Amino acid sequence: MSLLIKQAEAILTGLKGAEARHPGTDIRIEQGIITAIGHLDALPDEKVIEARHCVVYPAWVNTHHHLFQSLLKGEPQGLNHSLTSWLSVTPYRFRAAFDEETFRLAVRIGLVELLRSGCATVADHNYLYWPRMPFDSSAILFEEAQALGMRMVLCRGGATQSRVIEQSLPAALQPENYDDYLRDIERLVGRYHDASENSFQRIVMAPTTPLHSTTPSQLKEMAAHARHLGIKLHSHLSETVEYTDAAYGKFSSSPVEFCAEQGWIGSDVWFAHLVKLSQEEIQLLGESGTGIAHCPQSNGRLGSGIADIIALEAAGVTVSMGVDGAASNEAADMQSEAHAAWLLQRARKGMMAIPRLQGGRFEGGADAATIEDVVRWGTAGGANILGLTACGTLEVGKAADIAIYQLDDPRYFGLHDSAIAPVACAGRAHLKALLINGRCVVQDDNLANVDLHQMQADARLAVKKLQHHALA
Ligand SMILES: [Zn+2]
């Protein structure tokens, strides 16, 4: 049976330029695929989603998360720390405290938050792995995503050598053996990886950070092995100046040059953050077609800075957006992230304005990013980076991953242009429906089989339990 989204007030497509807005009002979906967009009449027996006073976006694609951190929001000891000390104080201090139950709950909370913001796809950079670990965190991520009908790309993180801040941790949190890491990648690829363009399960080689988690020779081997397996590469890079200091201190090159030497740039690689870069590094990333997961809220929360997305995109970098872990972003949903990206790119450019008397050429940065740009980064850009080429845009022939926002909150009253509302007006809009591959997984903000009151109670207990088991 086909499905018709009828009488939408606006449709944003995730495409560029004149195609960013579709003039139609209706979208037909058959067998999970968009088969028509325009002014359409309902067919006999067709199921209709009434979208009057609604705007329709491609479902968001989140390209960088750490779902286990969904139970570490606003952790007081780390709240006012910058990246490196925050890592010790919050995520590492709590890492050993997670068991199967708390990990599963954290994953579920994070996925539900994302779904309710209209997100269909998440790339989770999971680094909760250690030798003889008593539960399979990879399996839990896929199980929870599957139960909710969401697309999961597992970026298999972890470390094969310890970083100074990890050396004082209990034995259970010591790095993995390199061969065991590679064996697990192969196990995961064999069990889960679906390379199709409309995939719901993918594996990515993703040591937690290229500068600290592995040796240069292992990094080089990992890149070659990932390409042999046909999987992509992901990691954190240049989030703060610490990366620049570490790369020059240890390897006498810039972070991006170091990665390039190990085969870690290219169209099959994307990095989270890329806040602190030289002009040469931007050039190198652009020429190689490397991608970015832009995480403006986490970068703001940790005081890291604002990535120069405009320069990166102009150089040829594919831009996507990620919420990053909730331990450094208490608004880990894609609508909040998109709102922040929209404002911060403008603010960043405005910060560079100087008076004309001193040679300045512009007043402010309001032309840095449009709503359509931000939507494209957060949808098509993400699908492109993940290789999910059937997803990310609203076009005939694409998978029906569609968010329908109902503008019934007073914050939207008085708008001259409804299309911009879900990003420009901030906050989470009423989600009339979220379709993933044509299947309705959220209806009027509700998810089937998810009891939010129970989840809230479970989360309160889990936070107490984690606090009790955290390192001192
Ligand atoms: Zn991260």
XYZ file of N, CA, C and O in Angstrom, residues 31 34 79 89 101 116 207 268 281 288-289 403 416 436 454:
60
model
N 6.641 1.193 -1.011
C 7.647 0.203 -0.600
C 8.915 0.863 -0.065
O 10.033 0.478 -0.406
N 10.557 6.993 -2.142
C 9.806 8.158 -2.615
C 9.565 7.981 -4.115
O 10.519 7.842 -4.886
N 31.969 19.830 34.387
C 31.142 20.831 33.694
C 31.930 22.041 33.178
O 31.613 22.570 32.114
N 38.080 13.693 33.832
C 37.138 13.931 34.927
C 35.782 13.278 34.657
O 35.158 12.739 35.560
N 23.493 -3.281 31.632
C 22.199 -2.630 31.841
C 22.280 -1.112 31.658
O 21.449 -0.506 30.971
N 13.261 11.655 18.270
C 12.243 12.678 18.509
C 12.632 14.042 17.947
O 11.818 14.960 17.912
N 39.650 3.964 15.557
C 40.394 4.147 16.809
C 40.082 5.545 17.377
O 39.899 6.482 16.604
N 36.904 8.345 1.906
C 36.360 7.312 2.794
C 36.723 7.580 4.261
O 36.622 6.682 5.101
N 46.412 22.661 6.192
C 45.636 21.476 6.579
C 44.255 21.487 5.916
O 43.771 20.444 5.463
N 41.742 16.073 -0.736
C 41.585 14.620 -0.611
C 40.118 14.199 -0.478
O 39.810 13.011 -0.451
N 39.208 15.186 -0.372
C 37.784 14.865 -0.251
C 37.406 14.272 1.101
O 36.403 13.568 1.237
N 11.210 13.575 8.015
C 10.721 14.162 9.265
C 9.630 15.176 8.941
O 9.821 16.040 8.075
N 7.042 34.383 8.860
C 6.747 34.684 7.461
C 7.134 33.535 6.542
O 6.677 33.439 5.420
N 11.201 6.170 8.517
C 12.525 5.649 8.174
C 12.315 4.484 7.221
O 11.633 3.512 7.549
N 8.850 5.422 32.417
C 9.706 4.339 32.913
C 11.178 4.653 32.642
O 12.039 4.455 33.492
